[in-house]
JSON list of C-alpha atoms in Angstrom, two decimals:
[
{"chain": "A", "resi": 1, "resn": "LYS", "atom": "CA", "xyz": [30.70, 95.71, 64.86]},
{"chain": "A", "resi": 2, "resn": "ASN", "atom": "CA", "xyz": [32.62, 93.25, 62.56]},
{"chain": "A", "resi": 3, "resn": "GLN", "atom": "CA", "xyz": [35.72, 92.59, 63.96]},
{"chain": "A", "resi": 4, "resn": "VAL", "atom": "CA", "xyz": [38.61, 90.52, 63.38]},
{"chain": "A", "resi": 5, "resn": "GLU", "atom": "CA", "xyz": [40.84, 89.15, 66.43]},
{"chain": "A", "resi": 6, "resn": "GLN", "atom": "CA", "xyz": [44.43, 87.90, 66.13]},
{"chain": "A", "resi": 7, "resn": "SER", "atom": "CA", "xyz": [47.03, 85.96, 68.47]},
{"chain": "A", "resi": 8, "resn": "PRO", "atom": "CA", "xyz": [49.60, 86.29, 69.59]},
{"chain": "A", "resi": 9, "resn": "GLN", "atom": "CA", "xyz": [50.19, 90.05, 69.88]},
{"chain": "A", "resi": 10, "resn": "SER", "atom": "CA", "xyz": [54.33, 89.69, 68.73]},
{"chain": "A", "resi": 11, "resn": "LEU", "atom": "CA", "xyz": [55.46, 86.31, 68.75]},
{"chain": "A", "resi": 12, "resn": "ILE", "atom": "CA", "xyz": [59.74, 85.50, 68.63]},
{"chain": "A", "resi": 13, "resn": "ILE", "atom": "CA", "xyz": [61.26, 82.60, 67.06]},
{"chain": "A", "resi": 14, "resn": "LEU", "atom": "CA", "xyz": [64.45, 80.91, 65.89]},
{"chain": "A", "resi": 15, "resn": "GLU", "atom": "CA", "xyz": [65.41, 80.31, 62.48]},
{"chain": "A", "resi": 16, "resn": "GLY", "atom": "CA", "xyz": [63.91, 76.90, 60.74]},
{"chain": "A", "resi": 17, "resn": "LYS", "atom": "CA", "xyz": [61.60, 76.82, 63.42]},
{"chain": "A", "resi": 18, "resn": "ASN", "atom": "CA", "xyz": [57.64, 76.55, 62.25]},
{"chain": "A", "resi": 19, "resn": "CYS", "atom": "CA", "xyz": [54.67, 78.76, 63.61]},
{"chain": "A", "resi": 20, "resn": "THR", "atom": "CA", "xyz": [51.30, 78.95, 63.44]},
{"chain": "A", "resi": 21, "resn": "LEU", "atom": "CA", "xyz": [48.89, 82.21, 63.65]},
{"chain": "A", "resi": 22, "resn": "GLN", "atom": "CA", "xyz": [45.38, 82.51, 64.68]},
{"chain": "A", "resi": 23, "resn": "CYS", "atom": "CA", "xyz": [42.61, 84.92, 63.30]},
{"chain": "A", "resi": 24, "resn": "ASN", "atom": "CA", "xyz": [38.62, 84.35, 64.39]},
{"chain": "A", "resi": 25, "resn": "TYR", "atom": "CA", "xyz": [36.87, 86.94, 62.60]},
{"chain": "A", "resi": 26, "resn": "THR", "atom": "CA", "xyz": [32.39, 87.94, 63.35]},
{"chain": "A", "resi": 27, "resn": "VAL", "atom": "CA", "xyz": [32.09, 89.34, 60.38]},
{"chain": "A", "resi": 28, "resn": "SER", "atom": "CA", "xyz": [28.84, 88.80, 58.66]},
{"chain": "A", "resi": 29, "resn": "PRO", "atom": "CA", "xyz": [28.02, 87.84, 55.64]},
{"chain": "A", "resi": 30, "resn": "PHE", "atom": "CA", "xyz": [31.69, 86.47, 54.39]},
{"chain": "A", "resi": 31, "resn": "SER", "atom": "CA", "xyz": [33.34, 86.53, 50.86]},
{"chain": "A", "resi": 32, "resn": "ASN", "atom": "CA", "xyz": [36.80, 85.77, 51.13]},
{"chain": "A", "resi": 33, "resn": "LEU", "atom": "CA", "xyz": [39.52, 85.73, 53.66]},
{"chain": "A", "resi": 34, "resn": "ARG", "atom": "CA", "xyz": [43.56, 86.79, 53.13]},
{"chain": "A", "resi": 35, "resn": "TRP", "atom": "CA", "xyz": [46.90, 86.45, 55.24]},
{"chain": "A", "resi": 36, "resn": "TYR", "atom": "CA", "xyz": [48.79, 89.73, 54.87]},
{"chain": "A", "resi": 37, "resn": "LYS", "atom": "CA", "xyz": [52.49, 90.13, 55.11]},
{"chain": "A", "resi": 38, "resn": "GLN", "atom": "CA", "xyz": [53.48, 93.49, 56.24]},
{"chain": "A", "resi": 39, "resn": "ASP", "atom": "CA", "xyz": [57.29, 94.98, 56.66]},
{"chain": "A", "resi": 40, "resn": "THR", "atom": "CA", "xyz": [58.68, 98.01, 58.28]},
{"chain": "A", "resi": 41, "resn": "GLY", "atom": "CA", "xyz": [57.97, 101.03, 56.18]},
{"chain": "A", "resi": 42, "resn": "ARG", "atom": "CA", "xyz": [55.69, 99.08, 53.33]},
{"chain": "A", "resi": 43, "resn": "GLY", "atom": "CA", "xyz": [52.48, 98.62, 52.26]},
{"chain": "A", "resi": 44, "resn": "PRO", "atom": "CA", "xyz": [50.76, 95.19, 53.12]},
{"chain": "A", "resi": 45, "resn": "VAL", "atom": "CA", "xyz": [51.57, 91.94, 50.32]},
{"chain": "A", "resi": 46, "resn": "SER", "atom": "CA", "xyz": [48.87, 89.42, 50.00]},
{"chain": "A", "resi": 47, "resn": "LEU", "atom": "CA", "xyz": [50.06, 85.79, 50.78]},
{"chain": "A", "resi": 48, "resn": "THR", "atom": "CA", "xyz": [46.78, 83.79, 50.10]},
{"chain": "A", "resi": 49, "resn": "ILE", "atom": "CA", "xyz": [43.17, 84.93, 49.83]},
{"chain": "A", "resi": 50, "resn": "MET", "atom": "CA", "xyz": [40.37, 82.01, 50.51]},
{"chain": "A", "resi": 51, "resn": "THR", "atom": "CA", "xyz": [37.14, 81.67, 49.73]},
{"chain": "A", "resi": 52, "resn": "PHE", "atom": "CA", "xyz": [33.94, 80.45, 51.90]},
{"chain": "A", "resi": 53, "resn": "SER", "atom": "CA", "xyz": [34.26, 76.63, 50.17]},
{"chain": "A", "resi": 54, "resn": "GLU", "atom": "CA", "xyz": [37.81, 76.69, 50.65]},
{"chain": "A", "resi": 55, "resn": "ASN", "atom": "CA", "xyz": [39.58, 75.29, 53.60]},
{"chain": "A", "resi": 56, "resn": "THR", "atom": "CA", "xyz": [43.23, 75.29, 53.03]},
{"chain": "A", "resi": 57, "resn": "LYS", "atom": "CA", "xyz": [46.31, 77.01, 50.95]},
{"chain": "A", "resi": 58, "resn": "SER", "atom": "CA", "xyz": [49.48, 77.07, 50.74]},
{"chain": "A", "resi": 59, "resn": "ASN", "atom": "CA", "xyz": [51.44, 79.94, 49.04]},
{"chain": "A", "resi": 60, "resn": "GLY", "atom": "CA", "xyz": [54.80, 78.39, 49.28]},
{"chain": "A", "resi": 61, "resn": "ARG", "atom": "CA", "xyz": [56.61, 78.22, 52.97]},
{"chain": "A", "resi": 62, "resn": "TYR", "atom": "CA", "xyz": [53.03, 80.14, 54.12]},
{"chain": "A", "resi": 63, "resn": "THR", "atom": "CA", "xyz": [49.68, 77.36, 54.65]},
{"chain": "A", "resi": 64, "resn": "ALA", "atom": "CA", "xyz": [46.19, 79.01, 55.42]},
{"chain": "A", "resi": 65, "resn": "THR", "atom": "CA", "xyz": [43.78, 77.46, 56.78]},
{"chain": "A", "resi": 66, "resn": "LEU", "atom": "CA", "xyz": [39.96, 78.51, 56.87]},
{"chain": "A", "resi": 67, "resn": "ASP", "atom": "CA", "xyz": [37.20, 76.80, 58.96]},
{"chain": "A", "resi": 68, "resn": "ALA", "atom": "CA", "xyz": [34.10, 78.88, 58.27]},
{"chain": "A", "resi": 69, "resn": "ASP", "atom": "CA", "xyz": [31.73, 77.74, 60.38]},
{"chain": "A", "resi": 70, "resn": "THR", "atom": "CA", "xyz": [34.23, 78.47, 62.83]},
{"chain": "A", "resi": 71, "resn": "LYS", "atom": "CA", "xyz": [34.92, 81.40, 61.99]},
{"chain": "A", "resi": 72, "resn": "GLN", "atom": "CA", "xyz": [38.67, 81.05, 62.14]},
{"chain": "A", "resi": 73, "resn": "SER", "atom": "CA", "xyz": [41.95, 80.88, 60.60]},
{"chain": "A", "resi": 74, "resn": "SER", "atom": "CA", "xyz": [45.05, 79.95, 60.72]},
{"chain": "A", "resi": 75, "resn": "LEU", "atom": "CA", "xyz": [48.57, 80.93, 58.74]},
{"chain": "A", "resi": 76, "resn": "HIS", "atom": "CA", "xyz": [51.62, 78.29, 59.21]},
{"chain": "A", "resi": 77, "resn": "ILE", "atom": "CA", "xyz": [54.88, 79.19, 58.44]},
{"chain": "A", "resi": 78, "resn": "THR", "atom": "CA", "xyz": [57.22, 76.26, 57.69]},
{"chain": "A", "resi": 79, "resn": "ALA", "atom": "CA", "xyz": [61.08, 76.61, 58.22]},
{"chain": "A", "resi": 80, "resn": "SER", "atom": "CA", "xyz": [61.22, 80.54, 59.08]},
{"chain": "A", "resi": 81, "resn": "GLN", "atom": "CA", "xyz": [63.87, 82.83, 57.62]},
{"chain": "A", "resi": 82, "resn": "LEU", "atom": "CA", "xyz": [64.58, 85.78, 59.04]},
{"chain": "A", "resi": 83, "resn": "SER", "atom": "CA", "xyz": [62.99, 87.81, 55.94]},
{"chain": "A", "resi": 84, "resn": "ASP", "atom": "CA", "xyz": [59.93, 86.38, 57.80]},
{"chain": "A", "resi": 85, "resn": "SER", "atom": "CA", "xyz": [59.66, 88.59, 60.25]},
{"chain": "A", "resi": 86, "resn": "ALA", "atom": "CA", "xyz": [57.01, 91.19, 59.73]},
{"chain": "A", "resi": 87, "resn": "SER", "atom": "CA", "xyz": [53.48, 91.59, 60.38]},
{"chain": "A", "resi": 88, "resn": "TYR", "atom": "CA", "xyz": [51.03, 88.67, 59.32]},
{"chain": "A", "resi": 89, "resn": "ILE", "atom": "CA", "xyz": [47.66, 90.66, 58.74]},
{"chain": "A", "resi": 90, "resn": "CYS", "atom": "CA", "xyz": [44.30, 88.52, 58.98]},
{"chain": "A", "resi": 91, "resn": "VAL", "atom": "CA", "xyz": [41.87, 90.80, 56.64]},
{"chain": "A", "resi": 92, "resn": "VAL", "atom": "CA", "xyz": [38.35, 89.77, 55.94]},
{"chain": "A", "resi": 93, "resn": "SER", "atom": "CA", "xyz": [36.06, 90.64, 53.24]},
{"chain": "A", "resi": 94, "resn": "GLY", "atom": "CA", "xyz": [32.18, 90.91, 53.90]},
{"chain": "A", "resi": 95, "resn": "HIS", "atom": "CA", "xyz": [30.72, 91.84, 50.68]},
{"chain": "A", "resi": 96, "resn": "PRO", "atom": "CA", "xyz": [30.60, 89.37, 47.99]},
{"chain": "A", "resi": 97, "resn": "GLY", "atom": "CA", "xyz": [31.65, 90.76, 44.37]},
{"chain": "A", "resi": 98, "resn": "THR", "atom": "CA", "xyz": [35.19, 92.15, 43.79]},
{"chain": "A", "resi": 99, "resn": "ALA", "atom": "CA", "xyz": [36.68, 94.97, 44.87]},
{"chain": "A", "resi": 100, "resn": "SER", "atom": "CA", "xyz": [34.61, 94.93, 48.47]},
{"chain": "A", "resi": 101, "resn": "LYS", "atom": "CA", "xyz": [36.25, 97.02, 51.65]},
{"chain": "A", "resi": 102, "resn": "LEU", "atom": "CA", "xyz": [38.04, 94.72, 53.76]},
{"chain": "A", "resi": 103, "resn": "THR", "atom": "CA", "xyz": [38.00, 94.56, 57.62]},
{"chain": "A", "resi": 104, "resn": "PHE", "atom": "CA", "xyz": [41.33, 93.91, 59.43]},
{"chain": "A", "resi": 105, "resn": "GLY", "atom": "CA", "xyz": [42.86, 93.05, 62.31]},
{"chain": "A", "resi": 106, "resn": "THR", "atom": "CA", "xyz": [45.10, 94.41, 64.55]},
{"chain": "A", "resi": 107, "resn": "GLY", "atom": "CA", "xyz": [48.13, 91.94, 63.31]},
{"chain": "A", "resi": 108, "resn": "THR", "atom": "CA", "xyz": [50.75, 89.38, 64.65]},
{"chain": "A", "resi": 109, "resn": "ARG", "atom": "CA", "xyz": [54.34, 91.41, 64.78]},
{"chain": "A", "resi": 110, "resn": "LEU", "atom": "CA", "xyz": [56.83, 88.31, 64.28]},
{"chain": "A", "resi": 111, "resn": "GLN", "atom": "CA", "xyz": [60.27, 88.42, 64.25]},
{"chain": "A", "resi": 112, "resn": "VAL", "atom": "CA", "xyz": [62.65, 85.58, 63.12]},
{"chain": "A", "resi": 113, "resn": "THR", "atom": "CA", "xyz": [66.25, 85.62, 64.66]},
{"chain": "A", "resi": 114, "resn": "LEU", "atom": "CA", "xyz": [69.20, 83.30, 64.81]},
{"chain": "B", "resi": 1, "resn": "GLY", "atom": "CA", "xyz": [56.91, 101.94, 37.65]},
{"chain": "B", "resi": 2, "resn": "ALA", "atom": "CA", "xyz": [54.40, 98.68, 38.08]},
{"chain": "B", "resi": 3, "resn": "GLY", "atom": "CA", "xyz": [53.64, 99.18, 41.56]},
{"chain": "B", "resi": 4, "resn": "VAL", "atom": "CA", "xyz": [51.25, 101.58, 43.44]},
{"chain": "B", "resi": 5, "resn": "SER", "atom": "CA", "xyz": [53.49, 104.23, 44.30]},
{"chain": "B", "resi": 6, "resn": "GLN", "atom": "CA", "xyz": [51.96, 106.96, 47.00]},
{"chain": "B", "resi": 7, "resn": "SER", "atom": "CA", "xyz": [53.89, 110.67, 47.56]},
{"chain": "B", "resi": 8, "resn": "PRO", "atom": "CA", "xyz": [55.38, 111.91, 49.83]},
{"chain": "B", "resi": 9, "resn": "ARG", "atom": "CA", "xyz": [56.73, 109.52, 51.50]},
{"chain": "B", "resi": 10, "resn": "TYR", "atom": "CA", "xyz": [56.74, 111.38, 54.31]},
{"chain": "B", "resi": 11, "resn": "LYS", "atom": "CA", "xyz": [55.10, 114.54, 55.92]},
{"chain": "B", "resi": 12, "resn": "VAL", "atom": "CA", "xyz": [55.22, 116.76, 58.47]},
{"chain": "B", "resi": 13, "resn": "ALA", "atom": "CA", "xyz": [52.40, 119.23, 59.71]},
{"chain": "B", "resi": 14, "resn": "LYS", "atom": "CA", "xyz": [51.76, 121.93, 61.98]},
{"chain": "B", "resi": 15, "resn": "ARG", "atom": "CA", "xyz": [48.99, 121.58, 63.30]},
{"chain": "B", "resi": 16, "resn": "GLY", "atom": "CA", "xyz": [46.14, 123.17, 61.92]},
{"chain": "B", "resi": 17, "resn": "GLN", "atom": "CA", "xyz": [48.24, 123.05, 58.42]},
{"chain": "B", "resi": 18, "resn": "ASP", "atom": "CA", "xyz": [45.78, 121.74, 55.08]},
{"chain": "B", "resi": 19, "resn": "VAL", "atom": "CA", "xyz": [47.96, 118.46, 53.72]},
{"chain": "B", "resi": 20, "resn": "ALA", "atom": "CA", "xyz": [47.14, 116.76, 50.28]},
{"chain": "B", "resi": 21, "resn": "LEU", "atom": "CA", "xyz": [48.65, 113.02, 49.61]},
{"chain": "B", "resi": 22, "resn": "ARG", "atom": "CA", "xyz": [49.13, 111.58, 46.03]},
{"chain": "B", "resi": 23, "resn": "CYS", "atom": "CA", "xyz": [47.93, 107.84, 45.22]},
{"chain": "B", "resi": 24, "resn": "ASP", "atom": "CA", "xyz": [49.22, 107.08, 42.07]},
{"chain": "B", "resi": 25, "resn": "PRO", "atom": "CA", "xyz": [47.11, 103.97, 41.31]},
{"chain": "B", "resi": 26, "resn": "ILE", "atom": "CA", "xyz": [48.25, 100.61, 38.79]},
{"chain": "B", "resi": 27, "resn": "SER", "atom": "CA", "xyz": [47.51, 101.85, 35.42]},
{"chain": "B", "resi": 28, "resn": "GLY", "atom": "CA", "xyz": [44.03, 99.87, 34.18]},
{"chain": "B", "resi": 29, "resn": "HIS", "atom": "CA", "xyz": [42.77, 99.85, 37.99]},
{"chain": "B", "resi": 30, "resn": "VAL", "atom": "CA", "xyz": [39.33, 100.56, 38.53]},
{"chain": "B", "resi": 31, "resn": "SER", "atom": "CA", "xyz": [39.19, 100.05, 42.30]},
{"chain": "B", "resi": 32, "resn": "LEU", "atom": "CA", "xyz": [41.00, 102.00, 44.53]},
{"chain": "B", "resi": 33, "resn": "PHE", "atom": "CA", "xyz": [41.10, 102.50, 48.39]},
{"chain": "B", "resi": 34, "resn": "TRP", "atom": "CA", "xyz": [42.48, 104.51, 50.71]},
{"chain": "B", "resi": 35, "resn": "TYR", "atom": "CA", "xyz": [43.27, 103.61, 54.49]},
{"chain": "B", "resi": 36, "resn": "GLN", "atom": "CA", "xyz": [44.36, 104.95, 57.73]},
{"chain": "B", "resi": 37, "resn": "GLN", "atom": "CA", "xyz": [47.47, 102.90, 59.99]},
{"chain": "B", "resi": 38, "resn": "ALA", "atom": "CA", "xyz": [47.49, 103.87, 63.51]},
{"chain": "B", "resi": 39, "resn": "LEU", "atom": "CA", "xyz": [50.78, 102.94, 64.78]},
{"chain": "B", "resi": 40, "resn": "GLY", "atom": "CA", "xyz": [50.55, 98.72, 65.59]},
{"chain": "B", "resi": 41, "resn": "GLN", "atom": "CA", "xyz": [47.04, 98.54, 64.26]},
{"chain": "B", "resi": 42, "resn": "GLY", "atom": "CA", "xyz": [45.82, 97.37, 60.70]},
{"chain": "B", "resi": 43, "resn": "PRO", "atom": "CA", "xyz": [44.52, 99.72, 58.74]},
{"chain": "B", "resi": 44, "resn": "GLU", "atom": "CA", "xyz": [41.32, 100.65, 58.71]},
{"chain": "B", "resi": 45, "resn": "PHE", "atom": "CA", "xyz": [39.21, 102.01, 55.88]},
{"chain": "B", "resi": 46, "resn": "LEU", "atom": "CA", "xyz": [39.00, 105.28, 54.57]},
{"chain": "B", "resi": 47, "resn": "THR", "atom": "CA", "xyz": [37.24, 105.12, 51.38]},
{"chain": "B", "resi": 48, "resn": "TYR", "atom": "CA", "xyz": [36.71, 104.11, 48.03]},
{"chain": "B", "resi": 49, "resn": "PHE", "atom": "CA", "xyz": [37.22, 104.50, 44.20]},
{"chain": "B", "resi": 50, "resn": "GLN", "atom": "CA", "xyz": [35.55, 102.62, 41.50]},
{"chain": "B", "resi": 51, "resn": "ASN", "atom": "CA", "xyz": [36.66, 105.23, 38.46]},
{"chain": "B", "resi": 52, "resn": "GLU", "atom": "CA", "xyz": [36.08, 108.52, 39.25]},
{"chain": "B", "resi": 53, "resn": "ALA", "atom": "CA", "xyz": [33.03, 107.33, 41.57]},
{"chain": "B", "resi": 54, "resn": "GLN", "atom": "CA", "xyz": [33.83, 107.80, 44.90]},
{"chain": "B", "resi": 55, "resn": "LEU", "atom": "CA", "xyz": [31.39, 104.88, 46.22]},
{"chain": "B", "resi": 56, "resn": "ASP", "atom": "CA", "xyz": [31.73, 105.05, 49.60]},
{"chain": "B", "resi": 57, "resn": "LYS", "atom": "CA", "xyz": [33.21, 107.05, 52.30]},
{"chain": "B", "resi": 58, "resn": "SER", "atom": "CA", "xyz": [32.19, 106.25, 54.90]},
{"chain": "B", "resi": 59, "resn": "GLY", "atom": "CA", "xyz": [35.05, 105.69, 56.92]},
{"chain": "B", "resi": 60, "resn": "LEU", "atom": "CA", "xyz": [36.36, 109.10, 57.02]},
{"chain": "B", "resi": 61, "resn": "PRO", "atom": "CA", "xyz": [36.66, 110.59, 60.46]},
{"chain": "B", "resi": 62, "resn": "SER", "atom": "CA", "xyz": [35.24, 113.71, 60.21]},
{"chain": "B", "resi": 63, "resn": "ASP", "atom": "CA", "xyz": [34.86, 116.44, 56.96]},
{"chain": "B", "resi": 64, "resn": "ARG", "atom": "CA", "xyz": [38.33, 117.66, 57.22]},
{"chain": "B", "resi": 65, "resn": "PHE", "atom": "CA", "xyz": [39.08, 114.37, 55.65]},
{"chain": "B", "resi": 66, "resn": "PHE", "atom": "CA", "xyz": [38.19, 114.93, 51.40]},
{"chain": "B", "resi": 67, "resn": "ALA", "atom": "CA", "xyz": [39.36, 112.77, 48.60]},
{"chain": "B", "resi": 68, "resn": "GLU", "atom": "CA", "xyz": [38.76, 112.75, 44.95]},
{"chain": "B", "resi": 69, "resn": "ARG", "atom": "CA", "xyz": [39.69, 110.88, 41.49]},
{"chain": "B", "resi": 70, "resn": "PRO", "atom": "CA", "xyz": [39.33, 113.11, 39.36]},
{"chain": "B", "resi": 71, "resn": "GLU", "atom": "CA", "xyz": [40.40, 111.37, 35.91]},
{"chain": "B", "resi": 72, "resn": "GLY", "atom": "CA", "xyz": [39.70, 108.03, 37.42]},
{"chain": "B", "resi": 73, "resn": "SER", "atom": "CA", "xyz": [43.53, 107.29, 37.69]},
{"chain": "B", "resi": 74, "resn": "VAL", "atom": "CA", "xyz": [45.56, 109.10, 39.98]},
{"chain": "B", "resi": 75, "resn": "SER", "atom": "CA", "xyz": [43.56, 110.30, 43.91]},
{"chain": "B", "resi": 76, "resn": "THR", "atom": "CA", "xyz": [44.32, 112.45, 46.40]},
{"chain": "B", "resi": 77, "resn": "LEU", "atom": "CA", "xyz": [43.31, 112.50, 50.04]},
{"chain": "B", "resi": 78, "resn": "LYS", "atom": "CA", "xyz": [43.09, 115.82, 51.11]},
{"chain": "B", "resi": 79, "resn": "ILE", "atom": "CA", "xyz": [43.20, 116.40, 54.99]},
{"chain": "B", "resi": 80, "resn": "GLN", "atom": "CA", "xyz": [42.21, 120.26, 56.09]},
{"chain": "B", "resi": 81, "resn": "ARG", "atom": "CA", "xyz": [42.95, 121.34, 59.73]},
{"chain": "B", "resi": 82, "resn": "THR", "atom": "CA", "xyz": [45.11, 118.66, 61.00]},
{"chain": "B", "resi": 83, "resn": "GLN", "atom": "CA", "xyz": [45.32, 117.66, 64.09]},
{"chain": "B", "resi": 84, "resn": "GLN", "atom": "CA", "xyz": [47.16, 116.03, 66.36]},
{"chain": "B", "resi": 85, "resn": "GLU", "atom": "CA", "xyz": [45.19, 112.45, 66.00]},
{"chain": "B", "resi": 86, "resn": "ASP", "atom": "CA", "xyz": [45.30, 112.20, 62.08]},
{"chain": "B", "resi": 87, "resn": "SER", "atom": "CA", "xyz": [49.23, 110.97, 62.62]},
{"chain": "B", "resi": 88, "resn": "ALA", "atom": "CA", "xyz": [49.32, 107.48, 60.83]},
{"chain": "B", "resi": 89, "resn": "VAL", "atom": "CA", "xyz": [50.17, 106.26, 57.82]},
{"chain": "B", "resi": 90, "resn": "TYR", "atom": "CA", "xyz": [48.00, 106.98, 55.22]},
{"chain": "B", "resi": 91, "resn": "LEU", "atom": "CA", "xyz": [48.06, 103.50, 53.05]},
{"chain": "B", "resi": 92, "resn": "CYS", "atom": "CA", "xyz": [46.68, 104.21, 48.72]},
{"chain": "B", "resi": 93, "resn": "ALA", "atom": "CA", "xyz": [44.92, 100.44, 47.06]},
{"chain": "B", "resi": 94, "resn": "SER", "atom": "CA", "xyz": [44.38, 99.78, 43.81]},
{"chain": "B", "resi": 95, "resn": "SER", "atom": "CA", "xyz": [43.08, 96.98, 43.08]},
{"chain": "B", "resi": 96, "resn": "LEU", "atom": "CA", "xyz": [41.03, 95.06, 39.14]},
{"chain": "B", "resi": 97, "resn": "CYS", "atom": "CA", "xyz": [39.59, 92.37, 40.41]},
{"chain": "B", "resi": 98, "resn": "TYR", "atom": "CA", "xyz": [39.49, 90.46, 44.06]},
{"chain": "B", "resi": 99, "resn": "GLU", "atom": "CA", "xyz": [43.08, 91.41, 44.51]},
{"chain": "B", "resi": 100, "resn": "GLN", "atom": "CA", "xyz": [44.65, 94.63, 46.37]},
{"chain": "B", "resi": 101, "resn": "TYR", "atom": "CA", "xyz": [47.96, 95.90, 45.96]},
{"chain": "B", "resi": 102, "resn": "PHE", "atom": "CA", "xyz": [49.04, 98.24, 48.32]},
{"chain": "B", "resi": 103, "resn": "GLY", "atom": "CA", "xyz": [51.29, 101.28, 47.68]},
{"chain": "B", "resi": 104, "resn": "PRO", "atom": "CA", "xyz": [53.94, 102.34, 50.82]},
{"chain": "B", "resi": 105, "resn": "GLY", "atom": "CA", "xyz": [52.41, 103.77, 52.05]},
{"chain": "B", "resi": 106, "resn": "THR", "atom": "CA", "xyz": [53.41, 107.83, 53.55]},
{"chain": "B", "resi": 107, "resn": "ARG", "atom": "CA", "xyz": [53.30, 108.54, 56.87]},
{"chain": "B", "resi": 108, "resn": "LEU", "atom": "CA", "xyz": [51.48, 111.89, 58.59]},
{"chain": "B", "resi": 109, "resn": "THR", "atom": "CA", "xyz": [52.70, 113.13, 61.55]},
{"chain": "B", "resi": 110, "resn": "VAL", "atom": "CA", "xyz": [51.06, 116.24, 63.00]},
{"chain": "B", "resi": 111, "resn": "THR", "atom": "CA", "xyz": [53.20, 118.33, 65.39]}
]
């Protein structure tokens, strides 16, 4: 069964610190990998999308990496802010082309504190 | 509005009741997805439409779940004879290309 596993399950960091979230997947074939941010009570919002040929992509203070050989991805958050408190979900698309169904990880719940 | 909207935002149903959840996608988005998200879990795929055609319904957990998108725009997810295990957030997403835009979800609680 295609799976997406994330670690850690939850994380608490001080405001201003950096953190890295991990994602391992077994989805095959592989089309693209996405990181979403989901605030409590809201739908997920896309942060980055990476295809097979991309190994890093940044969106402001968020930087995602992808190693398609080892099937691993990470999301690095720099200079965290209180508003970064949310669940971060790694999502893999196993089908080429557009609008394909996605396999979601269970997410890492991040809490940024003062 | 510019985003995906869903209604109601919250629904409490007695076990055995039927419910209907509505999704208004972004105008012009061809693809529409429904997901089920249990507490503390990531969303799980339920079904997918391209325009009015339901191309994949492999994620629907039972024949009590039914989705439609008759005019290729608004979609309705219907759950018949609700059970407690149906309690979850139901997310709708619409898409034009790669990107999926999610609505805020409907939180269904079955008592």
